[in-house]
CSV table of C-alpha atoms and ligand atoms in Angstrom, one decimal:
chain,number,residue,atom,x,y,z
E,1,MET,CA,-0.3,-0.4,0.1
E,2,LEU,CA,1.2,3.6,-0.4
E,3,THR,CA,0.8,6.3,1.9
E,4,THR,CA,-0.8,9.6,0.5
E,5,LEU,CA,-0.2,10.9,3.7
E,6,PRO,CA,2.0,14.5,4.0
E,7,LEU,CA,5.4,14.1,5.3
E,8,SER,CA,7.3,16.3,7.3
E,9,GLU,CA,9.7,18.8,5.4
E,10,GLU,CA,12.7,17.1,7.4
E,11,VAL,CA,11.7,13.6,6.0
E,12,ALA,CA,12.3,15.9,2.2
E,13,TYR,CA,15.7,17.1,2.9
E,14,LEU,CA,17.2,13.4,4.0
E,15,LYS,CA,19.1,11.9,1.0
E,16,ARG,CA,18.3,8.3,0.1
E,17,SER,CA,21.5,6.4,1.2
E,18,VAL,CA,22.6,5.4,-2.7
E,19,MET,CA,25.9,4.1,-1.7
E,20,ARG,CA,23.3,1.7,0.6
E,21,ASP,CA,21.7,0.6,-2.4
E,22,LEU,CA,25.2,-0.2,-4.3
E,23,LEU,CA,26.5,-2.1,-1.5
E,24,LYS,CA,23.2,-4.7,-1.9
E,25,LEU,CA,25.1,-5.9,-5.3
E,26,ALA,CA,27.9,-6.7,-3.1
E,27,VAL,CA,26.7,-9.6,-1.1
E,28,SER,CA,28.4,-12.6,-2.7
E,29,PRO,CA,30.4,-14.5,-0.1
E,30,ASP,CA,33.5,-14.3,-2.8
E,31,ILE,CA,33.4,-11.1,-2.5
E,32,ILE,CA,36.5,-9.2,-0.9
E,33,SER,CA,34.6,-5.9,0.5
E,34,LEU,CA,37.3,-2.9,1.1
E,35,ALA,CA,33.9,-1.0,1.6
E,36,GLY,CA,32.9,-1.5,5.2
E,37,GLY,CA,33.5,0.4,8.4
E,38,LEU,CA,33.4,-1.6,10.7
E,39,PRO,CA,36.6,-2.6,13.4
E,40,ALA,CA,38.2,-6.1,13.0
E,41,SER,CA,35.3,-8.9,13.9
E,42,GLU,CA,37.6,-11.3,15.3
E,43,PHE,CA,39.5,-8.8,17.9
E,44,LEU,CA,36.2,-7.6,19.4
E,45,PRO,CA,36.3,-8.3,22.8
E,46,LEU,CA,33.6,-10.9,23.1
E,47,HIS,CA,34.7,-13.1,26.0
E,48,GLU,CA,36.1,-9.9,28.2
E,49,PHE,CA,32.4,-8.3,27.8
E,50,GLN,CA,30.4,-11.4,28.2
E,51,GLN,CA,32.3,-11.6,32.1
E,52,CYS,CA,31.3,-8.0,32.5
E,53,LEU,CA,28.0,-8.0,32.1
E,54,ASN,CA,27.9,-11.8,33.8
E,55,THR,CA,29.4,-9.5,36.9
E,56,VAL,CA,26.6,-6.7,36.4
E,57,LEU,CA,23.8,-8.4,36.9
E,58,GLU,CA,25.3,-11.1,39.5
E,59,ARG,CA,25.7,-8.3,41.6
E,60,ASP,CA,23.2,-5.3,40.7
E,61,GLY,CA,20.4,-7.5,39.8
E,62,ALA,CA,17.1,-6.5,38.7
E,63,ARG,CA,18.2,-3.1,39.4
E,64,ALA,CA,20.9,-3.2,36.2
E,65,LEU,CA,17.6,-4.0,34.1
E,66,GLN,CA,15.5,-0.9,35.9
E,67,TYR,CA,14.8,2.5,34.6
E,68,SER,CA,17.7,4.4,36.2
E,69,PRO,CA,19.8,7.6,35.6
E,70,GLN,CA,23.2,7.9,33.1
E,71,SER,CA,25.8,5.7,35.3
E,72,THR,CA,27.8,8.5,37.1
E,73,GLU,CA,30.5,6.4,37.6
E,74,LEU,CA,30.5,6.0,33.8
E,75,ARG,CA,30.6,9.8,33.3
E,76,GLU,CA,33.3,10.1,36.2
E,77,TRP,CA,35.6,7.5,33.8
E,78,ILE,CA,34.7,9.8,30.7
E,79,ALA,CA,35.5,13.4,32.6
E,80,ALA,CA,39.0,11.5,33.8
E,81,TYR,CA,39.9,10.5,30.1
E,82,MET,CA,39.3,14.0,28.8
E,83,THR,CA,41.0,15.8,31.2
E,84,GLN,CA,43.9,13.4,30.6
E,85,ARG,CA,43.5,14.3,26.7
E,86,GLY,CA,43.9,18.0,27.8
E,87,VAL,CA,40.4,18.6,28.0
E,88,LYS,CA,39.3,20.5,31.1
E,89,CYS,CA,36.1,19.2,32.6
E,90,ASP,CA,34.6,17.0,35.4
E,91,VAL,CA,31.2,14.7,36.1
E,92,ASP,CA,29.0,17.8,35.1
E,93,ASP,CA,30.2,18.3,32.1
E,94,ILE,CA,29.4,14.7,30.3
E,95,PHE,CA,26.4,13.6,29.3
E,96,ILE,CA,26.0,10.1,27.7
E,97,THR,CA,24.7,9.0,24.3
E,98,SER,CA,23.8,6.4,22.4
E,99,GLY,CA,27.1,7.5,20.2
E,100,ASN,CA,27.7,9.8,18.1
E,101,GLN,CA,25.0,10.1,15.2
E,102,GLN,CA,22.8,10.5,18.1
E,103,GLY,CA,25.3,13.2,19.5
E,104,LEU,CA,25.1,15.0,16.2
E,105,SER,CA,21.8,14.8,16.2
E,106,ILE,CA,21.1,16.6,19.6
E,107,LEU,CA,23.8,19.1,19.0
E,108,SER,CA,22.4,20.1,15.5
E,109,ARG,CA,18.9,20.6,17.1
E,110,LEU,CA,20.3,22.8,20.2
E,111,LEU,CA,22.0,24.8,17.5
E,112,LEU,CA,21.0,24.8,14.5
E,113,ASN,CA,17.8,26.3,12.7
E,114,HIS,CA,16.3,25.2,9.3
E,115,ASP,CA,18.1,28.0,6.9
E,116,ASP,CA,20.5,28.8,9.4
E,117,ALA,CA,24.2,28.3,8.1
E,118,ALA,CA,26.3,25.5,8.6
E,119,VAL,CA,30.0,24.8,7.9
E,120,ILE,CA,30.5,21.1,6.9
E,121,GLU,CA,34.1,19.9,4.7
E,122,GLN,CA,33.7,19.3,1.1
E,123,ILE,CA,34.1,15.6,1.8
E,124,THR,CA,32.4,13.9,4.7
E,125,PHE,CA,30.7,11.2,6.7
E,126,THR,CA,27.3,10.6,5.3
E,127,GLY,CA,25.6,11.4,8.8
E,128,ILE,CA,27.2,14.6,9.0
E,129,GLN,CA,25.4,15.6,6.0
E,130,GLN,CA,22.2,14.2,7.6
E,131,VAL,CA,22.3,16.7,10.2
E,132,THR,CA,23.3,19.8,8.4
E,133,ALA,CA,21.6,20.2,4.6
E,134,GLY,CA,18.9,17.0,6.4
E,135,ARG,CA,17.8,19.4,8.6
E,136,GLY,CA,17.5,22.4,5.9
E,137,ALA,CA,20.3,23.8,6.7
E,138,HIS,CA,22.2,26.3,4.5
E,139,VAL,CA,25.4,24.4,4.1
E,140,LEU,CA,29.0,26.0,3.5
E,141,THR,CA,31.4,23.9,2.5
E,142,VAL,CA,35.7,24.1,2.7
E,143,PRO,CA,38.2,21.8,1.2
E,144,THR,CA,40.6,19.6,3.3
E,145,ASP,CA,44.3,19.6,3.0
E,146,LEU,CA,45.0,15.7,2.2
E,147,GLN,CA,48.0,16.2,4.9
E,148,THR,CA,46.7,18.5,7.3
E,149,GLY,CA,43.1,18.5,7.5
E,150,VAL,CA,40.2,21.6,6.7
E,151,ASP,CA,41.4,24.5,4.9
E,152,LEU,CA,41.8,27.2,7.7
E,153,ASP,CA,41.4,30.3,5.2
E,154,ALA,CA,38.4,28.5,3.6
E,155,LEU,CA,37.1,28.1,7.4
E,156,GLU,CA,37.7,31.5,8.1
E,157,ASP,CA,35.7,33.0,4.7
E,158,ALA,CA,32.8,30.6,5.9
E,159,PHE,CA,32.9,31.8,9.4
E,160,ARG,CA,32.6,35.4,7.8
E,161,GLU,CA,29.0,34.4,6.4
E,162,HIS,CA,27.9,33.9,10.1
E,163,PRO,CA,27.2,30.6,10.6
E,164,ARG,CA,26.0,29.3,13.6
E,165,LEU,CA,28.0,25.8,13.7
E,166,ALA,CA,31.3,24.0,12.0
E,167,VAL,CA,31.3,20.2,12.1
E,168,LEU,CA,34.8,18.6,12.0
E,169,ILE,CA,36.6,15.4,11.8
E,170,PRO,CA,40.1,15.7,14.2
E,171,ASP,CA,41.5,11.9,13.8
E,172,PHE,CA,41.4,9.8,11.0
E,173,HIS,CA,38.6,11.7,9.3
E,174,ASN,CA,35.9,9.5,7.7
E,175,PRO,CA,36.6,8.9,4.8
E,176,LEU,CA,39.8,10.8,3.7
E,177,GLY,CA,42.1,9.2,7.0
E,178,VAL,CA,43.2,12.5,7.8
E,179,SER,CA,44.2,13.9,10.7
E,180,LEU,CA,44.1,17.8,12.0
E,181,SER,CA,47.3,18.9,12.5
E,182,ALA,CA,47.7,20.3,16.1
E,183,HIS,CA,48.7,23.6,14.8
E,184,LYS,CA,45.3,23.8,12.9
E,185,ARG,CA,43.5,22.6,16.2
E,186,GLN,CA,44.4,25.7,18.2
E,187,ALA,CA,43.8,27.6,15.3
E,188,ILE,CA,40.4,26.1,14.8
E,189,ALA,CA,39.7,26.8,18.5
E,190,ALA,CA,40.9,30.1,18.3
E,191,LEU,CA,38.8,31.2,15.2
E,192,ALA,CA,35.7,29.6,16.4
E,193,ALA,CA,36.2,32.1,19.5
E,194,ARG,CA,36.8,35.2,17.5
E,195,TYR,CA,33.4,34.4,15.3
E,196,GLY,CA,31.2,33.2,17.8
E,197,VAL,CA,30.8,29.6,16.0
E,198,ALA,CA,30.2,26.6,17.8
E,199,ILE,CA,32.3,23.5,16.6
E,200,ILE,CA,30.6,20.1,17.0
E,201,GLU,CA,34.1,17.7,17.1
E,202,ASP,CA,33.1,14.2,16.0
E,203,ASP,CA,35.8,12.1,17.5
E,204,PRO,CA,35.0,8.3,17.2
E,205,TYR,CA,38.4,7.1,16.0
E,206,SER,CA,41.2,8.5,18.1
E,207,ALA,CA,41.5,6.1,20.3
E,208,LEU,CA,42.3,4.0,17.2
E,209,ARG,CA,46.0,5.5,17.0
E,210,PHE,CA,48.4,3.0,15.9
E,211,ALA,CA,51.2,5.8,14.4
E,212,GLY,CA,52.6,9.3,14.7
E,213,GLU,CA,51.6,11.5,17.4
E,214,THR,CA,48.7,11.3,19.9
E,215,LEU,CA,47.2,15.0,19.7
E,216,PRO,CA,44.7,17.1,21.9
E,217,PRO,CA,41.4,17.1,20.9
E,218,ILE,CA,40.1,21.0,19.5
E,219,LYS,CA,38.3,21.0,22.8
E,220,ALA,CA,41.7,21.1,25.0
E,221,TYR,CA,42.8,24.7,23.4
E,222,ASP,CA,38.9,25.7,23.7
E,223,GLU,CA,39.0,28.9,26.4
E,224,ALA,CA,35.8,30.4,25.6
E,225,ASP,CA,33.5,27.2,25.7
E,226,VAL,CA,32.1,27.1,22.4
E,227,VAL,CA,33.3,23.6,21.5
E,228,PHE,CA,31.1,20.9,21.6
E,229,TYR,CA,33.2,17.6,21.8
E,230,LEU,CA,31.4,14.1,20.9
E,231,GLY,CA,33.5,10.6,22.2
E,232,SER,CA,32.2,7.4,21.4
E,233,PHE,CA,32.8,3.9,22.4
E,234,SER,CA,31.5,2.3,19.0
E,235,LYS,CA,35.2,2.3,17.9
E,236,MET,CA,37.0,1.9,20.6
E,237,LEU,CA,35.4,-0.9,22.2
E,238,ALA,CA,32.4,-2.1,20.1
E,239,PRO,CA,29.7,-0.7,17.8
E,240,ALA,CA,26.9,-2.5,19.3
E,241,MET,CA,27.5,-0.7,22.8
E,242,ARG,CA,25.9,2.0,21.3
E,243,LEU,CA,27.1,4.4,23.7
E,244,GLY,CA,29.0,7.8,23.6
E,245,TRP,CA,29.4,11.2,24.9
E,246,ILE,CA,29.0,14.7,24.5
E,247,VAL,CA,31.2,17.4,26.7
E,248,ALA,CA,29.3,20.4,26.4
E,249,PRO,CA,29.0,23.7,28.9
E,250,ARG,CA,27.1,22.1,32.0
E,251,GLU,CA,24.6,24.8,31.4
E,252,LEU,CA,23.5,23.3,28.8
E,253,MET,CA,22.8,20.0,30.0
E,254,PRO,CA,19.4,20.6,31.2
E,255,LYS,CA,18.6,21.5,27.6
E,256,ILE,CA,20.5,18.9,25.9
E,257,THR,CA,18.1,16.5,28.4
E,258,VAL,CA,15.4,17.3,27.0
E,259,LEU,CA,16.2,17.6,23.4
E,260,ARG,CA,17.6,14.0,24.0
E,261,GLU,CA,14.2,13.1,25.7
E,262,SER,CA,12.5,13.5,22.4
E,263,PHE,CA,14.8,10.8,20.7
E,264,ASP,CA,14.7,8.1,23.6
E,265,LEU,CA,14.9,8.5,27.5
E,266,GLU,CA,18.1,6.7,27.6
E,267,SER,CA,21.1,4.6,26.4
E,268,SER,CA,20.7,1.4,27.9
E,269,THR,CA,21.8,1.7,31.4
E,270,LEU,CA,22.7,-1.9,31.7
E,271,THR,CA,25.3,-1.9,28.8
E,272,GLN,CA,26.8,1.4,30.5
E,273,ARG,CA,27.1,-0.7,33.7
E,274,ALA,CA,28.8,-3.4,31.6
E,275,VAL,CA,30.8,-0.6,29.8
E,276,TYR,CA,32.1,0.8,33.1
E,277,GLU,CA,32.7,-2.7,34.3
E,278,PHE,CA,34.9,-3.1,31.6
E,279,LEU,CA,36.7,0.3,31.7
E,280,SER,CA,37.3,0.1,35.6
E,281,GLN,CA,38.6,-3.5,35.2
E,282,GLY,CA,41.4,-2.1,32.9
E,283,LEU,CA,40.5,-4.1,30.1
E,284,LEU,CA,40.2,-1.1,27.5
E,285,GLU,CA,44.3,-0.4,27.5
E,286,PRO,CA,45.0,-4.2,26.5
E,287,HIS,CA,42.1,-4.5,24.3
E,288,LEU,CA,43.4,-1.1,22.1
E,289,LYS,CA,46.5,-2.2,21.9
E,290,ARG,CA,45.8,-5.6,20.3
E,291,LEU,CA,43.1,-3.8,18.0
E,292,ASN,CA,45.3,-0.7,17.1
E,293,ALA,CA,48.8,-3.7,16.2
E,294,VAL,CA,46.1,-5.7,14.2
E,295,ASN,CA,45.2,-2.2,12.1
E,296,HIS,CA,48.4,-1.2,11.6
E,297,GLU,CA,49.3,-4.4,10.4
E,298,ARG,CA,46.8,-4.3,7.6
E,299,ARG,CA,46.9,-0.5,7.2
E,300,SER,CA,50.7,-1.3,6.0
E,301,THR,CA,49.8,-4.2,3.9
E,302,MET,CA,47.7,-1.9,2.0
E,303,MET,CA,50.0,0.4,1.8
E,304,ASP,CA,52.1,-1.8,0.2
E,305,ALA,CA,50.0,-3.0,-1.5
E,306,LEU,CA,48.5,0.0,-3.7
E,307,ASN,CA,52.6,0.7,-4.2
E,308,GLU,CA,52.8,-3.0,-5.9
E,309,HIS,CA,49.8,-2.6,-7.9
E,310,LEU,CA,48.9,1.3,-8.3
E,311,GLY,CA,52.3,3.0,-7.3
E,312,ASP,CA,52.2,4.8,-10.8
E,313,LEU,CA,48.2,5.3,-11.3
E,314,ALA,CA,46.6,6.6,-8.0
E,315,HIS,CA,47.8,8.4,-4.8
E,316,TRP,CA,46.4,8.0,-1.3
E,317,THR,CA,46.4,9.2,1.9
E,318,GLN,CA,48.7,7.7,4.8
E,319,PRO,CA,46.6,7.0,8.2
E,320,GLU,CA,48.1,7.2,11.0
E,321,GLY,CA,44.8,5.1,12.9
E,322,GLY,CA,41.5,4.6,12.2
E,323,LEU,CA,40.0,2.4,9.8
E,324,PHE,CA,40.2,4.0,6.2
E,325,VAL,CA,42.4,5.2,3.3
E,326,TRP,CA,41.2,7.7,0.3
E,327,VAL,CA,42.5,6.9,-2.9
E,328,THR,CA,42.4,9.5,-5.8
E,329,LEU,CA,42.7,8.0,-9.4
E,330,PRO,CA,43.2,9.3,-13.0
E,331,GLU,CA,40.8,12.1,-13.5
E,332,ASN,CA,38.9,10.0,-16.6
E,333,ILE,CA,37.8,7.1,-14.4
E,334,ASP,CA,34.2,7.5,-13.0
E,335,THR,CA,34.3,5.4,-9.9
E,336,TRP,CA,30.6,5.2,-9.5
E,337,VAL,CA,30.5,3.8,-13.3
E,338,MET,CA,33.5,1.5,-12.5
E,339,PHE,CA,31.7,-0.2,-9.2
E,340,GLY,CA,30.0,-2.9,-11.3
E,341,SER,CA,33.3,-4.0,-13.3
E,342,ALA,CA,34.9,-4.3,-9.7
E,343,VAL,CA,32.0,-6.5,-8.2
E,344,ALA,CA,32.4,-8.5,-11.1
E,345,GLN,CA,35.6,-9.0,-10.3
E,346,ASN,CA,34.7,-9.7,-6.7
E,347,VAL,CA,35.7,-6.9,-4.8
E,348,ALA,CA,34.0,-3.1,-3.8
E,349,TYR,CA,35.0,-0.3,-2.2
E,350,ILE,CA,32.9,2.8,-1.7
E,351,PRO,CA,32.7,5.5,-4.7
E,352,GLY,CA,34.3,8.8,-2.9
E,353,ALA,CA,31.4,10.7,-4.5
E,354,SER,CA,29.4,9.5,-2.1
E,355,PHE,CA,30.7,11.9,0.5
E,356,ALA,CA,30.9,14.6,-1.8
E,357,VAL,CA,28.6,17.6,-0.5
E,358,ASP,CA,28.9,19.3,-3.8
E,359,GLY,CA,28.9,16.7,-6.4
E,360,GLY,CA,32.6,16.1,-7.9
E,361,PHE,CA,35.4,13.8,-6.7
E,362,THR,CA,34.1,10.7,-8.9
E,363,ASN,CA,37.6,10.0,-9.6
E,364,THR,CA,38.0,8.3,-5.9
E,365,MET,CA,37.6,5.7,-3.5
E,366,ARG,CA,37.5,5.1,0.1
E,367,LEU,CA,38.9,1.5,1.1
E,368,ASN,CA,38.8,-0.3,4.8
E,369,PHE,CA,41.2,-2.2,6.2
E,370,SER,CA,40.6,-2.8,9.7
E,371,ASN,CA,38.0,-5.6,8.7
E,372,VAL,CA,39.6,-7.6,6.0
E,373,SER,CA,42.8,-9.8,6.6
E,374,PRO,CA,46.2,-9.2,5.0
E,375,ALA,CA,45.8,-12.1,2.4
E,376,GLN,CA,42.7,-10.5,1.6
E,377,ILE,CA,43.7,-7.1,1.5
E,378,HIS,CA,46.8,-8.3,-0.9
E,379,GLU,CA,44.4,-10.2,-3.2
E,380,GLY,CA,41.2,-7.2,-2.9
E,381,ILE,CA,43.9,-4.6,-4.2
E,382,LYS,CA,45.5,-6.6,-6.6
E,383,ARG,CA,41.8,-7.3,-8.4
E,384,LEU,CA,40.5,-3.6,-7.9
E,385,ALA,CA,43.9,-2.9,-10.2
E,386,GLU,CA,43.5,-4.9,-12.6
E,387,VAL,CA,39.8,-3.2,-13.4
E,388,ILE,CA,41.2,0.0,-13.0
E,389,LYS,CA,43.7,-0.6,-15.4
E,390,THR,CA,41.1,-1.8,-17.6
E,391,TRP,CA,39.4,1.3,-17.4
E,392,THR,CA,42.6,3.9,-17.8
E,393,LEU,CA,43.1,2.2,-21.2
P,401,PLP,C1,33.0,10.6,11.7
P,401,PLP,C2,31.6,9.9,12.1
P,401,PLP,N1,30.8,9.9,13.0
P,401,PLP,C3,30.4,9.6,13.4
P,401,PLP,C4,29.9,8.3,13.1
P,401,PLP,C5,28.7,7.2,14.1
P,401,PLP,O1,29.1,6.7,14.6
P,401,PLP,P1,28.7,6.1,16.2
P,401,PLP,O2,28.8,4.4,16.2
P,401,PLP,O3,29.0,6.4,17.5
P,401,PLP,O4,27.2,6.5,16.3
P,401,PLP,C6,30.7,7.5,12.2
P,401,PLP,C7,30.6,6.1,12.1
P,401,PLP,O5,31.0,5.2,11.3
P,401,PLP,C8,31.7,8.3,11.7
P,401,PLP,O6,32.2,7.7,10.8
């Protein structure tokens, strides 16, 4: 049956995910998928988490299954973690979410009216597009340097147009793999303060660093309290936790709480208890050590395979963490058009244009290295290179 009911304006702004449709084509078990965005399934902390969940249920009994407020212990742990990363905060500045996508939704509703200007990167995670363009905002885009992150001059130009907010990904950008340089983090906080623009710092990936120097978040330089930091347990622990956090000025917490209650009443408090148990037993550090070692090996394998098979044809980013590599091919190749040929050769990727807010970037692709074995990476890149070579002839 087809409904004839009128729908809200917001629904009209939302873009259907062409990427999702496209990936439905890539379901054969023979396909090596470099298209995903998942941590390695075989290295998720299954047994540790099972034991933590049992501990919580045995110790806390029915209380663990009841309606209850956000876990103060978990918020305290997060406040200490953020303080150690250079962000001055305490438990009252921390709000638990069901992950960064929910954090993005809450903050866009807190800060942005329909038709207000919002700044996002020309190439960015589709969930960031959903909470800005997807809510009817007037979107101003800024380019991103593939070595150092967002272009500061362009950001300042955009700030002169009085946007309400800018959304940036500081570490191991999705889909570009690049991180903001230390200098740019500091400069962005200063620009935001000068122009009175809120920054939403969307950071699901910083704990996934396997090389290079750890950098403080933009929020660490935020003297004016205009930066809202979003952290997530999805990639550092497991996506199914559906837990993340916002660091925000404490006087906004009542508004954030009410806004959040319009989506759901609370993130699972059972999961909050179990995650706190995991963290308080000191299990995060060994888990991250293992995971990052695996990601490092897989990233290096991908770099080697790209060099071997595409060295003279393409260039790509060199991520020091996270999950993604961004590849730029010769201009005459359209990676949407090429996708069918790649799937026919049993290899899949995400066409870069699906992240391009203003269009273009048709000769780019995002590759994932975390959820494929080194052998699959070698074979996948070899197959991909064969396809690319037939399209460059
Ligand atoms: C940049 C970025 N922001 C937010 C999210 C959503 O993360 P979460 O699982 O915490 O909702 C993702 C997920 O891939 C992402 O890449």
